[in-house]
């Protein structure tokens, strides 16, 4: 039995920020994107206090620079990360607005600052979910559209995806066309989901969080058996310390594995975002 709530609580800092992966030095920061999925999962799991502490952490980050923009990740105490990590990413800001709304609201001043900033800057290029490519990305605009509750922007986001390569993040946008495309191009023979065909980060394994998102896509279409199969796949990839970021059953670019291990050591595990998705998918298929 995976103790996702415990892994997440252990990874929440005093100040409320969630560490992306406690045992993996390059990820010992709190990302807005990961954090929003995690806080949402904690709300679903009934751990509202944890989610509230994260939202307060974000609100402090926002107040520290009321004019924006804000970074994709911060030190766990909420101070700015001085490293050269590419931090220009807007999706987490939109995710935060939507996550706070699902929480039941609050932080009016801070959410208004973020909404105003996104309204004025949503179409400026930034990095994608995978922090690799600069541009105006469908999933980023989708996150912003949800944050601003804008159908017009949602249409814009879907239109953007039409000229993009198949990408696991399209599962979050979740139209039938996008889900079909991800299934056709990015699902491994074993059933896990890759980020994109060119992914060579740690050889390009199957990401647990994306496999859970495919499970959610099935669940939302009433295909509960398929959704349960994805949940079982995610759980079958648990390691003693928890759920990793990726599995190595099927690497797209195995020749790239060694170079990453030499650079940063073993890949991240546990990854709190993987645990968040396990909680969210389980809530959909086990209720
Ligand atoms: C992923 C990001 C994620 C970060 C922390 C990166 O490798 O591409 O999407 O936010 O790790 O988990």
Tab-separated table of N, CA, C and O and ligand atoms in Angstrom, residues 20-21 27 31 33-34 85 89 128-132 195 201 207 209 245 264 268 271 273, ligand 1:
chain	number	residue	atom	x	y	z
A	20	UNK	N	9.885	19.246	-4.635
A	20	UNK	CA	9.506	18.400	-5.784
A	20	UNK	C	9.942	16.961	-5.550
A	20	UNK	O	9.182	16.026	-5.776
A	21	UNK	N	11.191	16.783	-5.097
A	21	UNK	CA	11.719	15.433	-4.837
A	21	UNK	C	12.793	15.555	-3.753
A	21	UNK	O	13.868	16.095	-4.017
A	27	UNK	N	16.102	18.961	-7.543
A	27	UNK	CA	14.660	19.190	-7.356
A	27	UNK	C	14.324	19.571	-5.897
A	27	UNK	O	13.169	19.466	-5.491
A	31	UNK	N	8.145	23.965	-6.846
A	31	UNK	CA	7.631	24.446	-8.142
A	31	UNK	C	6.151	24.793	-7.986
A	31	UNK	O	5.381	24.034	-7.366
A	33	UNK	N	3.971	24.621	-10.409
A	33	UNK	CA	3.214	23.597	-11.162
A	33	UNK	C	3.031	22.327	-10.328
A	33	UNK	O	1.904	21.900	-10.049
A	34	UNK	N	4.133	21.753	-9.887
A	34	UNK	CA	4.044	20.530	-9.076
A	34	UNK	C	3.173	20.807	-7.846
A	34	UNK	O	2.285	20.025	-7.488
A	85	UNK	N	18.547	28.078	-13.325
A	85	UNK	CA	17.435	27.215	-13.777
A	85	UNK	C	16.438	28.064	-14.570
A	85	UNK	O	16.129	29.183	-14.157
A	89	UNK	N	8.019	30.524	-16.672
A	89	UNK	CA	6.977	29.540	-17.006
A	89	UNK	C	5.672	30.029	-16.394
A	89	UNK	O	5.606	30.203	-15.179
A	128	UNK	N	7.894	25.494	-21.719
A	128	UNK	CA	6.800	24.520	-21.620
A	128	UNK	C	6.835	23.782	-20.271
A	128	UNK	O	7.691	24.048	-19.427
A	129	UNK	N	5.906	22.858	-20.085
A	129	UNK	CA	5.845	22.084	-18.824
A	129	UNK	C	7.166	21.391	-18.522
A	129	UNK	O	7.504	21.167	-17.377
A	130	UNK	N	7.877	21.029	-19.595
A	130	UNK	CA	9.110	20.248	-19.394
A	130	UNK	C	10.349	21.130	-19.340
A	130	UNK	O	11.461	20.629	-19.338
A	131	UNK	N	10.137	22.419	-19.351
A	131	UNK	CA	11.222	23.389	-19.147
A	131	UNK	C	12.292	23.247	-20.223
A	131	UNK	O	13.482	23.370	-19.957
A	132	UNK	N	11.844	22.944	-21.427
A	132	UNK	CA	12.797	22.690	-22.505
A	132	UNK	C	12.700	23.703	-23.630
A	132	UNK	O	13.709	24.101	-24.193
A	195	UNK	N	6.884	11.580	-22.223
A	195	UNK	CA	6.603	13.020	-22.353
A	195	UNK	C	6.467	13.417	-23.822
A	195	UNK	O	5.541	14.091	-24.210
A	201	UNK	N	15.805	12.845	-21.502
A	201	UNK	CA	16.123	13.063	-20.092
A	201	UNK	C	16.096	11.695	-19.383
A	201	UNK	O	15.068	11.015	-19.398
A	207	UNK	N	6.558	8.338	-17.723
A	207	UNK	CA	6.314	9.166	-16.529
A	207	UNK	C	5.068	8.694	-15.795
A	207	UNK	O	3.988	8.570	-16.387
A	209	UNK	N	3.319	10.275	-13.573
A	209	UNK	CA	2.251	11.273	-13.453
A	209	UNK	C	1.440	11.359	-14.738
A	209	UNK	O	0.229	11.607	-14.714
A	245	UNK	N	9.730	9.518	-10.566
A	245	UNK	CA	9.270	10.366	-11.680
A	245	UNK	C	8.998	9.503	-12.913
A	245	UNK	O	7.990	9.652	-13.580
A	264	UNK	N	23.728	13.768	-12.537
A	264	UNK	CA	22.879	14.041	-11.362
A	264	UNK	C	22.588	12.817	-10.488
A	264	UNK	O	21.782	12.904	-9.567
A	268	UNK	N	14.973	11.106	-10.042
A	268	UNK	CA	14.213	11.486	-8.843
A	268	UNK	C	13.228	10.419	-8.358
A	268	UNK	O	12.434	9.907	-9.130
A	271	UNK	N	8.938	11.296	-6.203
A	271	UNK	CA	8.548	12.583	-6.784
A	271	UNK	C	7.140	12.888	-6.259
A	271	UNK	O	6.219	12.098	-6.473
A	273	UNK	N	4.893	14.968	-7.145
A	273	UNK	CA	3.845	15.112	-8.176
A	273	UNK	C	3.309	13.727	-8.577
A	273	UNK	O	2.118	13.555	-8.813
B	1	LIG	C1	9.899	18.576	-15.186
B	1	LIG	C2	8.977	19.662	-14.689
B	1	LIG	C3	8.811	19.542	-13.181
B	1	LIG	C4	10.165	19.472	-12.475
B	1	LIG	C5	10.030	19.184	-10.999
B	1	LIG	C6	11.210	18.646	-14.426
B	1	LIG	O1	12.080	17.679	-14.903
B	1	LIG	O2	10.139	18.719	-16.569
B	1	LIG	O3	7.711	19.556	-15.287
B	1	LIG	O4	8.083	20.640	-12.716
B	1	LIG	O5	10.943	18.469	-13.059
B	1	LIG	O6	9.302	18.021	-10.765
